[in-house]
Coordinates of C-alpha atoms and ligand atoms in Angstrom, one line a residue:
M4 CA 25.5 -7.7 -13.3
G5 CA 24.7 -4.2 -14.6
S6 CA 21.3 -3.0 -15.6
T7 CA 22.1 -2.8 -19.3
D8 CA 22.3 -6.5 -19.7
R9 CA 19.1 -7.2 -17.8
K10 CA 15.6 -7.6 -19.1
E11 CA 12.6 -5.7 -18.0
Q12 CA 11.2 -7.4 -15.0
I13 CA 7.8 -6.8 -13.3
M14 CA 7.3 -7.2 -9.6
R15 CA 4.4 -6.6 -7.3
G16 CA 3.9 -5.5 -3.8
I17 CA 1.4 -3.6 -1.6
P18 CA 0.8 0.0 -2.7
A19 CA 1.4 1.9 0.5
S20 CA 1.7 5.5 -0.6
P21 CA 0.4 6.9 -3.9
G22 CA 2.3 8.4 -6.8
I23 CA 4.6 7.3 -9.6
A24 CA 8.3 7.5 -9.4
I25 CA 10.9 6.9 -12.1
G26 CA 14.6 6.8 -11.3
L27 CA 17.7 4.9 -10.2
V28 CA 18.0 2.5 -7.4
H29 CA 19.8 3.3 -4.2
R30 CA 19.9 0.3 -1.8
M31 CA 19.7 1.2 1.8
V32 CA 20.8 -1.1 4.6
F33 CA 20.1 -0.8 8.3
D34 CA 23.6 -0.3 9.6
E35 CA 23.8 -2.0 13.0
P36 CA 27.0 -1.8 14.9
D37 CA 29.0 -5.0 15.4
V38 CA 29.7 -5.5 19.1
M39 CA 32.3 -7.8 20.6
P40 CA 32.4 -8.4 24.4
R41 CA 35.1 -6.6 26.4
K42 CA 35.8 -7.9 29.9
L43 CA 35.9 -5.3 32.6
A44 CA 38.2 -5.1 35.6
P45 CA 36.0 -5.1 38.8
S46 CA 37.1 -1.5 39.5
E47 CA 35.6 -0.4 36.1
V48 CA 32.1 -1.6 36.9
P49 CA 30.8 1.7 38.6
Q50 CA 32.1 3.7 35.7
E51 CA 30.4 1.4 33.2
L52 CA 27.1 1.8 35.0
G53 CA 27.5 5.6 34.8
R54 CA 28.2 5.3 31.1
F55 CA 25.0 3.3 30.7
D56 CA 22.9 6.0 32.6
K57 CA 24.4 8.8 30.5
A58 CA 23.7 7.0 27.2
L59 CA 20.1 6.4 28.4
D60 CA 19.7 10.1 29.0
Q61 CA 21.3 11.0 25.6
T62 CA 19.2 8.5 23.7
R63 CA 16.0 9.6 25.4
A64 CA 16.7 13.2 24.4
A65 CA 17.5 12.1 20.9
I66 CA 14.2 10.2 20.5
E67 CA 12.3 13.1 22.0
R68 CA 13.9 15.3 19.3
S69 CA 12.8 12.7 16.7
R70 CA 9.3 12.7 18.1
E71 CA 9.1 16.5 17.9
R72 CA 10.4 16.5 14.3
A73 CA 7.9 13.7 13.4
L74 CA 5.1 15.8 14.8
D75 CA 6.2 18.8 12.8
V76 CA 6.9 17.2 9.5
A77 CA 4.9 14.0 9.4
G78 CA 2.0 14.3 11.9
V79 CA 0.7 12.6 15.0
A80 CA 0.6 9.0 13.6
V81 CA 4.4 9.2 13.1
G82 CA 4.9 10.9 16.4
K83 CA 3.3 7.9 18.1
I84 CA 6.0 5.6 16.6
F85 CA 8.6 7.5 18.6
D86 CA 6.3 7.5 21.7
A87 CA 6.6 3.7 21.5
H88 CA 10.4 4.1 21.3
L89 CA 10.4 6.2 24.4
L90 CA 8.4 3.5 26.2
I91 CA 10.9 0.9 25.2
L92 CA 13.7 3.0 26.5
A93 CA 11.8 3.8 29.8
D94 CA 11.5 0.2 30.8
E95 CA 12.9 0.1 34.4
V96 CA 12.9 -3.6 34.6
F97 CA 15.2 -3.7 31.5
H98 CA 17.5 -1.0 33.1
D99 CA 17.8 -3.1 36.2
Q100 CA 18.6 -6.2 34.2
V101 CA 21.3 -4.4 32.3
R102 CA 22.8 -3.0 35.5
A103 CA 22.7 -6.4 37.2
R104 CA 24.4 -8.1 34.2
I105 CA 27.1 -5.5 33.9
T106 CA 27.8 -6.0 37.7
R107 CA 27.6 -9.7 37.6
E108 CA 29.1 -10.7 34.3
Q109 CA 31.6 -7.8 34.2
F110 CA 31.3 -7.1 30.5
D111 CA 31.1 -3.7 28.9
A112 CA 27.8 -1.9 28.6
E113 CA 27.8 -2.1 24.8
Y114 CA 27.9 -5.8 24.8
I115 CA 25.3 -6.3 27.6
I116 CA 22.9 -3.9 25.8
Y117 CA 23.5 -5.5 22.5
D118 CA 23.0 -8.9 23.9
S119 CA 20.0 -8.1 26.1
F120 CA 18.1 -6.4 23.2
G121 CA 19.2 -9.2 21.0
Q122 CA 17.5 -11.8 23.2
M123 CA 14.2 -9.8 23.1
I124 CA 14.6 -9.3 19.3
E125 CA 15.1 -13.0 18.8
V126 CA 12.0 -14.0 20.9
I127 CA 9.8 -11.5 19.0
S128 CA 11.2 -12.4 15.6
K129 CA 10.0 -16.0 16.1
S130 CA 6.4 -14.8 16.3
A131 CA 4.6 -14.5 12.9
G132 CA 2.8 -11.3 11.9
E133 CA 3.5 -7.8 11.1
I134 CA 3.1 -6.4 14.6
F135 CA 6.0 -8.5 15.9
R136 CA 8.2 -7.7 13.0
E137 CA 7.6 -4.0 13.6
R138 CA 8.3 -4.4 17.2
A139 CA 11.6 -6.1 16.4
M140 CA 12.5 -3.2 14.1
D141 CA 11.6 -0.7 16.9
L142 CA 13.9 -2.6 19.3
R143 CA 16.8 -2.6 16.7
D144 CA 16.3 1.1 16.1
V145 CA 16.4 2.0 19.8
R146 CA 19.4 -0.3 20.4
T147 CA 21.4 1.2 17.6
R148 CA 20.8 4.7 18.9
L149 CA 21.8 3.7 22.4
L150 CA 24.9 1.9 21.2
R151 CA 26.0 4.9 19.2
F152 CA 25.7 7.2 22.2
L153 CA 27.7 4.7 24.3
R154 CA 30.4 4.7 21.7
G155 CA 30.5 8.5 21.7
E156 CA 29.5 8.5 18.0
G157 CA 26.5 10.7 18.5
D158 CA 23.1 10.1 17.1
F159 CA 22.3 7.7 14.3
I160 CA 22.8 9.3 11.0
P161 CA 21.4 7.2 8.2
D162 CA 23.3 6.6 5.1
H163 CA 21.8 9.3 2.9
P164 CA 21.7 9.3 -0.8
T165 CA 23.3 12.4 -2.3
H166 CA 21.4 12.4 -5.6
E167 CA 17.8 11.7 -6.7
V168 CA 16.9 8.1 -6.1
I169 CA 14.4 5.4 -5.5
L170 CA 15.3 3.7 -2.2
V171 CA 15.2 -0.1 -2.1
A172 CA 15.6 -1.8 1.3
E173 CA 14.6 -4.8 3.3
D174 CA 12.8 -2.4 5.5
L175 CA 13.5 1.1 6.9
S176 CA 13.8 1.8 10.6
P177 CA 11.6 4.7 11.8
T178 CA 14.7 6.8 12.4
Q179 CA 16.0 6.1 8.9
A180 CA 12.6 6.9 7.3
L181 CA 12.1 10.1 9.4
N182 CA 15.4 11.4 8.2
L183 CA 14.9 10.9 4.5
D184 CA 15.3 13.9 2.3
R185 CA 12.1 14.3 0.4
E186 CA 13.9 16.2 -2.3
L187 CA 16.1 13.3 -3.1
V188 CA 14.0 10.3 -2.3
H189 CA 11.4 10.0 -5.0
G190 CA 10.1 6.5 -4.1
I191 CA 10.6 3.6 -1.7
A192 CA 10.3 -0.1 -2.2
T193 CA 10.7 -2.6 0.7
D194 CA 10.8 -6.3 1.0
I195 CA 8.6 -6.5 4.0
G196 CA 5.8 -4.4 5.6
G197 CA 2.1 -4.0 5.2
L198 CA -0.4 -1.1 4.7
T199 CA -0.2 0.0 8.4
S200 CA 3.5 -0.7 8.9
H201 CA 5.7 2.1 10.2
T202 CA 7.4 2.6 6.8
A203 CA 4.0 2.9 5.1
I204 CA 2.7 5.4 7.6
L205 CA 5.9 7.4 7.4
A206 CA 6.0 7.4 3.6
R207 CA 2.4 8.5 3.4
S208 CA 3.0 11.3 5.8
L209 CA 6.1 12.4 3.8
D210 CA 4.1 12.0 0.6
I211 CA 6.7 9.6 -1.0
P212 CA 5.3 7.0 -3.5
T213 CA 5.9 3.7 -1.8
I214 CA 5.4 -0.1 -2.2
V215 CA 6.0 -2.5 0.7
G216 CA 5.8 -6.2 1.1
M217 CA 7.7 -6.9 -2.2
G218 CA 9.3 -10.1 -1.0
D219 CA 12.9 -9.9 -2.0
I220 CA 13.4 -6.8 -4.1
S221 CA 16.4 -5.7 -2.2
G222 CA 18.2 -8.9 -3.2
K223 CA 17.4 -8.4 -6.9
V224 CA 18.6 -4.9 -7.5
Q225 CA 21.9 -3.0 -7.5
D226 CA 22.7 0.6 -7.0
G227 CA 22.1 2.5 -10.2
D228 CA 19.5 0.1 -11.8
S229 CA 16.7 1.8 -13.6
I230 CA 13.3 1.4 -11.9
I231 CA 9.7 2.5 -12.2
L232 CA 7.5 2.4 -9.1
N233 CA 3.8 2.8 -9.2
G234 CA 2.6 3.5 -5.6
N235 CA -1.0 3.5 -6.8
S236 CA -1.0 -0.1 -8.1
G237 CA 1.9 -1.7 -6.3
K238 CA 3.7 -2.5 -9.5
V239 CA 7.5 -2.1 -9.9
I240 CA 9.3 -2.4 -13.2
L241 CA 13.0 -3.1 -13.1
N242 CA 15.1 -2.2 -16.1
P243 CA 12.2 -0.8 -18.0
T244 CA 12.1 -0.8 -21.7
E245 CA 11.8 2.5 -23.6
A246 CA 8.1 1.9 -24.2
S247 CA 7.6 1.5 -20.4
F248 CA 9.4 4.7 -19.7
V249 CA 7.2 6.6 -22.1
E250 CA 4.0 5.0 -20.8
Y251 CA 4.9 5.8 -17.1
K252 CA 6.1 9.3 -17.8
E253 CA 2.7 9.9 -19.2
K254 CA 1.0 8.2 -16.3
R255 CA 3.1 10.3 -13.9
E256 CA 2.0 13.4 -15.6
R257 CA -1.7 12.5 -15.5
F258 CA -1.4 11.7 -11.8
R259 CA 0.3 15.0 -11.1
S260 CA -2.4 16.8 -12.9
F261 CA -5.0 14.9 -10.8
Q262 CA -3.2 16.1 -7.7
R263 CA -3.1 19.7 -9.0
Y264 CA -6.9 19.4 -9.6
L265 CA -7.4 18.3 -6.0
E266 CA -5.4 21.3 -4.8
D267 CA -7.5 23.6 -7.0
I268 CA -10.8 22.3 -5.5
K269 CA -9.5 22.5 -1.9
N270 CA -11.4 25.6 -1.1
Q271 CA -14.5 24.8 -3.1
P272 CA -17.5 23.3 -1.4
A273 CA -18.2 19.6 -1.5
M274 CA -21.3 20.1 -3.5
T275 CA -23.0 17.6 -5.9
L276 CA -23.7 18.7 -9.5
D277 CA -27.3 19.3 -8.5
G278 CA -26.4 21.5 -5.6
R279 CA -26.5 19.4 -2.4
E280 CA -23.7 20.4 -0.1
I281 CA -22.0 17.8 2.1
Q282 CA -19.8 18.9 5.0
L283 CA -16.4 17.2 4.9
W284 CA -14.7 17.2 8.3
G285 CA -11.6 15.6 9.7
N286 CA -10.8 13.2 12.5
I287 CA -8.1 14.2 14.9
E288 CA -6.3 12.9 18.0
L289 CA -4.3 16.0 19.0
P290 CA -5.2 19.7 18.6
R291 CA -2.3 20.4 16.1
E292 CA -4.0 18.0 13.6
A293 CA -6.8 20.5 13.2
E294 CA -4.3 22.4 11.0
S295 CA -4.1 19.4 8.7
V296 CA -7.9 19.3 8.5
L297 CA -7.9 22.9 7.2
S298 CA -5.0 22.5 4.9
H299 CA -6.9 19.6 3.2
G300 CA -10.0 21.7 2.8
G301 CA -12.0 20.3 5.7
T302 CA -14.6 22.6 7.3
G303 CA -14.8 21.1 10.8
V304 CA -13.6 18.4 13.2
G305 CA -16.1 15.6 13.4
L306 CA -14.2 13.5 15.9
F307 CA -11.6 14.6 18.3
R308 CA -10.5 11.3 19.9
S309 CA -9.8 12.9 23.3
E310 CA -8.5 9.6 24.9
F311 CA -5.2 10.3 23.1
L312 CA -4.5 12.9 25.8
F313 CA -4.2 9.9 28.1
L314 CA -2.4 7.6 25.9
T315 CA 0.8 9.6 25.6
R316 CA 1.4 9.9 29.3
E317 CA 1.3 8.0 32.6
T318 CA -0.8 10.4 34.7
T319 CA -4.3 11.5 33.9
P320 CA -4.5 15.0 32.3
T321 CA -5.9 17.8 34.5
E322 CA -8.9 19.9 33.7
D323 CA -6.7 22.9 32.8
E324 CA -4.5 20.8 30.5
Q325 CA -7.6 19.4 28.8
F326 CA -9.1 22.9 28.5
G327 CA -5.9 24.0 26.8
M328 CA -6.1 21.2 24.2
Y329 CA -9.8 21.6 23.4
D330 CA -9.5 25.4 23.3
R331 CA -6.5 25.1 21.0
A332 CA -8.3 22.8 18.5
A333 CA -11.4 25.1 18.6
E334 CA -9.2 28.2 18.0
I335 CA -7.5 26.6 15.0
M336 CA -10.9 25.6 13.5
A337 CA -12.8 28.7 14.4
P338 CA -15.5 29.5 13.3
N339 CA -16.0 25.9 12.2
P340 CA -17.1 23.2 14.7
V341 CA -15.0 20.8 16.7
V342 CA -16.8 17.7 18.0
I343 CA -15.0 16.5 21.2
R344 CA -15.7 12.8 22.0
T345 CA -15.3 12.0 25.6
F346 CA -12.7 9.4 26.5
D347 CA -13.0 6.1 24.8
L348 CA -10.6 4.1 27.0
G349 CA -10.8 0.3 27.3
G350 CA -11.3 -2.0 24.4
D351 CA -7.7 -1.9 23.1
K352 CA -6.7 1.4 24.6
Y353 CA -5.4 1.2 28.1
H354 CA -4.1 3.7 30.6
A355 CA -2.3 3.3 33.9
G356 CA -4.6 5.7 35.7
I357 CA -7.7 3.6 34.8
N358 CA -8.2 0.3 36.5
I359 CA -9.2 -2.1 33.7
H360 CA -9.0 -5.7 34.8
N361 CA -7.9 -8.4 32.5
E362 CA -11.0 -9.0 30.6
K363 CA -11.9 -11.9 28.4
N364 CA -13.8 -9.7 26.0
P365 CA -12.4 -6.2 26.3
F366 CA -14.5 -4.9 23.3
L367 CA -17.6 -6.0 25.1
G368 CA -16.4 -4.8 28.4
Y369 CA -15.4 -1.9 30.5
R370 CA -15.0 0.7 27.8
A371 CA -15.6 4.4 26.8
I372 CA -18.8 5.8 28.4
R373 CA -18.9 2.9 30.8
V374 CA -15.5 3.9 32.2
S375 CA -16.5 7.6 32.3
L376 CA -19.7 6.8 34.2
S377 CA -17.8 4.9 36.8
R378 CA -15.0 7.4 37.1
R379 CA -17.1 10.5 37.7
D380 CA -14.1 12.5 39.0
L381 CA -12.4 12.1 35.6
F382 CA -15.6 12.5 33.6
R383 CA -16.7 15.7 35.3
S384 CA -13.3 17.2 35.0
Q385 CA -13.3 16.4 31.3
L386 CA -16.8 17.8 30.9
R387 CA -15.8 21.0 32.7
A388 CA -12.8 21.4 30.4
I389 CA -15.1 21.0 27.3
L390 CA -17.7 23.4 28.7
R391 CA -15.0 26.0 29.4
A392 CA -13.8 25.6 25.8
S393 CA -17.4 26.1 24.6
A394 CA -17.4 29.6 26.0
R395 CA -14.7 30.6 23.5
G396 CA -15.1 28.3 20.5
N397 CA -17.6 26.3 18.4
V398 CA -17.4 23.1 20.4
R399 CA -19.8 20.1 20.7
V400 CA -19.6 17.2 23.0
M401 CA -20.2 13.6 21.9
F402 CA -20.5 10.4 24.1
P403 CA -19.1 7.2 22.7
F404 CA -20.3 3.6 23.1
V405 CA -23.9 4.6 24.0
S406 CA -26.1 1.5 23.9
G407 CA -29.4 3.3 24.8
F408 CA -31.1 5.9 26.9
E409 CA -29.6 4.8 30.2
E410 CA -26.1 5.9 29.4
L411 CA -27.2 9.0 27.5
R412 CA -29.4 10.2 30.4
E413 CA -26.8 9.4 33.0
A414 CA -24.0 11.2 31.0
K415 CA -26.2 14.2 30.5
A416 CA -26.9 14.3 34.2
V417 CA -23.1 14.4 34.9
L418 CA -22.9 17.2 32.3
E419 CA -25.4 19.1 34.4
E420 CA -23.3 18.6 37.5
A421 CA -20.3 19.9 35.7
K422 CA -22.2 23.0 34.6
H423 CA -23.3 23.5 38.2
E424 CA -19.7 23.3 39.4
L425 CA -18.6 25.9 36.8
N426 CA -21.5 28.2 37.8
Q427 CA -20.4 28.0 41.4
R428 CA -16.9 28.9 40.3
K429 CA -18.3 31.7 38.2
I430 CA -16.7 30.3 35.0
A431 CA -18.3 30.9 31.7
F432 CA -19.6 28.2 29.3
D433 CA -22.1 27.8 26.5
P434 CA -25.3 26.7 28.4
N435 CA -26.6 25.3 25.1
L436 CA -23.5 23.2 24.3
P437 CA -24.8 20.6 21.7
V438 CA -24.8 17.1 23.0
G439 CA -24.6 14.1 20.6
I440 CA -23.8 10.5 20.6
M441 CA -21.8 8.1 18.5
V442 CA -24.0 5.5 16.9
E443 CA -21.6 2.6 17.0
I444 CA -23.5 -0.1 18.8
P445 CA -26.4 -1.8 17.0
S446 CA -28.8 -1.2 19.9
A447 CA -28.3 2.5 19.5
A448 CA -28.9 2.3 15.7
I449 CA -32.1 0.4 16.4
M450 CA -33.2 3.0 18.9
A451 CA -32.1 5.9 16.8
D452 CA -35.6 7.2 16.2
R453 CA -36.2 7.5 20.0
L454 CA -32.7 8.6 20.9
A455 CA -33.0 11.4 18.4
E456 CA -35.5 13.0 20.8
E457 CA -32.8 13.6 23.4
C458 CA -29.7 14.3 21.2
A459 CA -28.6 17.2 19.1
F460 CA -26.7 15.0 16.7
F461 CA -25.6 11.5 15.8
S462 CA -22.2 10.5 14.4
I463 CA -22.1 7.0 13.1
G464 CA -19.0 5.1 14.2
T465 CA -18.7 2.4 11.5
N466 CA -15.5 1.0 12.9
D467 CA -17.4 -0.3 15.9
L468 CA -20.8 -0.6 14.2
I469 CA -19.3 -3.2 11.8
Q470 CA -17.5 -5.0 14.6
Y471 CA -20.7 -5.3 16.7
T472 CA -23.1 -5.9 13.9
T473 CA -21.1 -8.7 12.3
A474 CA -19.6 -10.0 15.6
T475 CA -16.1 -9.6 14.3
D476 CA -13.3 -8.4 16.5
R477 CA -11.9 -5.4 14.6
A478 CA -8.4 -6.1 15.9
N479 CA -8.3 -9.8 15.2
E480 CA -6.4 -10.5 11.9
Q481 CA -7.6 -14.1 11.9
V482 CA -11.2 -13.1 11.3
A483 CA -10.4 -10.0 9.2
S484 CA -12.3 -11.3 6.2
Y485 CA -15.5 -11.3 8.2
Y486 CA -15.1 -7.7 9.1
R487 CA -17.2 -6.5 6.1
S488 CA -17.5 -2.8 5.8
Y489 CA -20.0 -3.1 3.0
H490 CA -22.1 -5.7 4.8
P491 CA -25.8 -5.0 3.8
A492 CA -26.8 -5.1 7.5
V493 CA -24.3 -2.3 8.2
L494 CA -25.7 -0.3 5.3
R495 CA -29.2 -0.8 6.6
M496 CA -28.2 0.4 10.1
I497 CA -26.6 3.5 8.6
D498 CA -29.7 4.1 6.5
M499 CA -32.0 3.6 9.5
T500 CA -30.0 6.0 11.6
I501 CA -30.0 8.7 9.0
K502 CA -33.8 8.4 8.4
A503 CA -34.4 8.5 12.2
G504 CA -32.3 11.6 12.5
D505 CA -33.9 13.3 9.6
K506 CA -37.4 12.7 10.9
K507 CA -36.5 14.5 14.2
G508 CA -34.3 17.2 12.6
V509 CA -31.2 15.8 14.2
H510 CA -27.9 16.2 12.3
V511 CA -26.4 12.9 11.3
G512 CA -22.7 12.4 10.3
I513 CA -20.3 9.6 10.1
C514 CA -16.8 9.4 11.6
G515 CA -15.8 5.8 11.1
E516 CA -13.2 4.8 8.4
L517 CA -16.0 4.0 5.9
G518 CA -16.4 7.8 5.6
G519 CA -12.9 8.0 3.9
S520 CA -13.6 5.1 1.6
P521 CA -14.3 6.5 -2.0
A522 CA -16.5 3.6 -2.9
A523 CA -18.8 4.4 0.0
T524 CA -19.2 8.1 -0.8
P525 CA -22.1 7.9 -3.3
L526 CA -23.9 5.4 -0.9
L527 CA -23.5 7.7 2.1
V528 CA -24.6 10.8 0.2
G529 CA -27.4 8.8 -1.4
M530 CA -28.7 7.6 1.9
G531 CA -28.9 11.3 3.0
M532 CA -25.8 11.8 5.0
T533 CA -24.8 15.5 5.1
E534 CA -21.6 15.3 7.0
I535 CA -18.7 12.9 6.6
S536 CA -15.7 13.1 8.9
M537 CA -12.5 11.2 7.9
T538 CA -8.7 11.1 8.0
S539 CA -7.8 14.6 6.6
A540 CA -5.7 13.2 3.7
M541 CA -8.8 11.7 2.1
I542 CA -10.9 14.9 2.1
P543 CA -9.8 16.1 -1.4
E544 CA -10.6 12.7 -3.1
I545 CA -13.9 12.4 -1.4
K546 CA -14.6 16.0 -2.4
K547 CA -13.8 15.2 -6.0
I548 CA -16.3 12.3 -6.0
I549 CA -19.1 14.4 -4.5
R550 CA -18.5 17.3 -7.0
S551 CA -18.7 14.9 -9.9
L552 CA -22.0 13.2 -9.1
T553 CA -25.6 14.3 -8.8
Y554 CA -27.5 13.7 -5.6
E555 CA -30.1 11.9 -7.7
E556 CA -27.5 9.4 -9.0
C557 CA -26.3 8.8 -5.5
V558 CA -29.8 8.1 -4.3
R559 CA -30.2 5.6 -7.1
M560 CA -27.0 3.8 -6.3
A561 CA -27.8 3.7 -2.6
R562 CA -31.3 2.3 -3.2
K563 CA -29.8 -0.4 -5.5
A564 CA -27.0 -1.3 -3.0
L565 CA -29.5 -1.5 -0.2
R566 CA -31.4 -4.2 -2.1
M567 CA -28.3 -6.4 -2.5
D568 CA -27.5 -9.5 -0.5
T569 CA -23.8 -9.5 0.1
S570 CA -21.0 -7.1 0.8
Q571 CA -19.1 -8.5 -2.2
E572 CA -22.0 -7.7 -4.5
I573 CA -22.2 -4.1 -3.2
M574 CA -18.4 -3.6 -3.4
T575 CA -18.2 -4.9 -7.0
Y576 CA -21.2 -2.7 -8.0
M577 CA -19.7 0.4 -6.4
Q578 CA -16.2 -0.2 -7.9
R579 CA -17.7 -0.7 -11.3
E580 CA -19.8 2.5 -11.0
L581 CA -16.8 4.5 -9.8
K582 CA -14.4 3.1 -12.3
K583 CA -16.7 4.2 -15.1
R584 CA -16.7 7.8 -13.8
F585 CA -13.3 8.2 -12.2
A586 CA -10.7 6.4 -14.2
D587 CA -8.1 8.8 -12.8
L588 CA -8.6 8.2 -9.1
P589 CA -5.4 6.9 -7.5
I590 CA -6.9 3.6 -6.3
W591 CA -7.8 2.7 -9.9
F592 CA -4.7 4.3 -11.4
S593 CA -2.8 1.2 -12.4
Ligands
PEP28 C1 -15.8 4.2 15.2 O1 -16.0 3.2 16.0 O2 -16.1 4.1 14.0 C2 -15.0 5.3 15.6 C3 -14.9 6.4 14.8 O3 -14.4 5.3 16.8 P1 -13.1 4.5 17.2 O4 -12.5 4.0 15.9 O5 -12.2 5.5 17.9 O6 -13.6 3.4 18.0
MG29 MG1 -15.7 3.5 18.1

């Protein structure tokens, strides 16, 4: 069935990466090798075990190369996908099982690997939910690379298009997605996946308009079909009419000019029409991401999540290693500030070097500053590293998960010990290193007026503040609808914290996801927030909003929202207000 005899058809999915693409379909399949068992002679077993070990080494090296490439072209979030692949490959228990099966069953390594991975994939695929589906895809991706090395075929080369296309697939494996040619692939549509799926993360990093979770688009198209994809709205038009082509070419042009506008204001201040300047900063997990903050027009790092230095390795990082990382971030950002948050391990972030018992309520348990205060060795070494970086760059330290004065004072006492140790070693540091806390536990927000007396700054962590204010586990999909970012109680906590800080002359910023949410910007500005830290990619849009409003308007909107009863009311109100003013923002660009 060719495209010419087909009618225009509209399909919808989840918009995962913005932009509009118009072109021809190229279907991409995940090409997994077929494997038939080959019986070995007993004498062949040792050689087969050797082949397995060699393929493991080759695959590890290949995944490490992918990881490096991911970090270079797509950033840390994508790098982490390949960290997960390295962990799959490093599983010693799995290696032992494969070796034991080759020895016992006397089948070739390809078959044993194919089958052993297959059993894991089958078990995981039976579980519902995105995380399990992704995990199954990760296993298939690693298995394919391993099998190809065993067969001497070299690394997995995805079936690349050779002309400009819009890719349609059931799903893309991380290796496939990483190797896409940005020049040729103008858009991606997949049957499965959600906003945080690997394909979505990769597509956003590579800046390719993408829609995921389309159901069965791959079964409905053929190579060469005409297609329009709107990554802003989630709409796909198959076999578009002439009128649709005209409409979407125009939309594409408007969107491109919006992007050019964002590029133009990159180096302009985030200043309201009546002259109030807001600092827009970026959140980072590794030093190299500071470059992305700058390239998006950010003027500081409001949250360096230092626990990521732990999460990509099995041992704990040394003081020197940490100093190198903090110093690097400060050097990239200089003379702008870098706020280093001390380790926030626990909750859902574990590390082999930290003894966290199986807890019934990890988010209410041994987490963040609580871990630091009971592991003084690690804490002091981190504080020494931060202090050393403060001698050379504009660095600030921030304690997470502070519930009140007890932890703040205790943490500051440990900081004094770290200073004393450096003095003894005659190592320089900034004696006035600014010390702040995250306000992410309701008790800290309630005590903010008093805590402000002993802090240089506050940064509101809405991700946790929402979780603890509404008693909703932020990682539990089952109760996701109760996790209300615009809950009036959350807004009141934010308002209270800003007012408390203002009274004592303490700088108040925000570093939770709400900071990167366009509908929240006028509210935050209107409540008096002067620094907003977010995922770098959101900085230009948030800047556009700030530059298009007066502070007075923002104050009015915030006051009105603070009088509302439900998050739904507040969200509807803000969306209406923004839609009136910003018809061209990508989220409303349908
Ligand atoms: C927060 O809680 O809002 C925050 C920024 O910290 P994290 O997401 O790392 O807990
Ligand atoms: Mg937090």
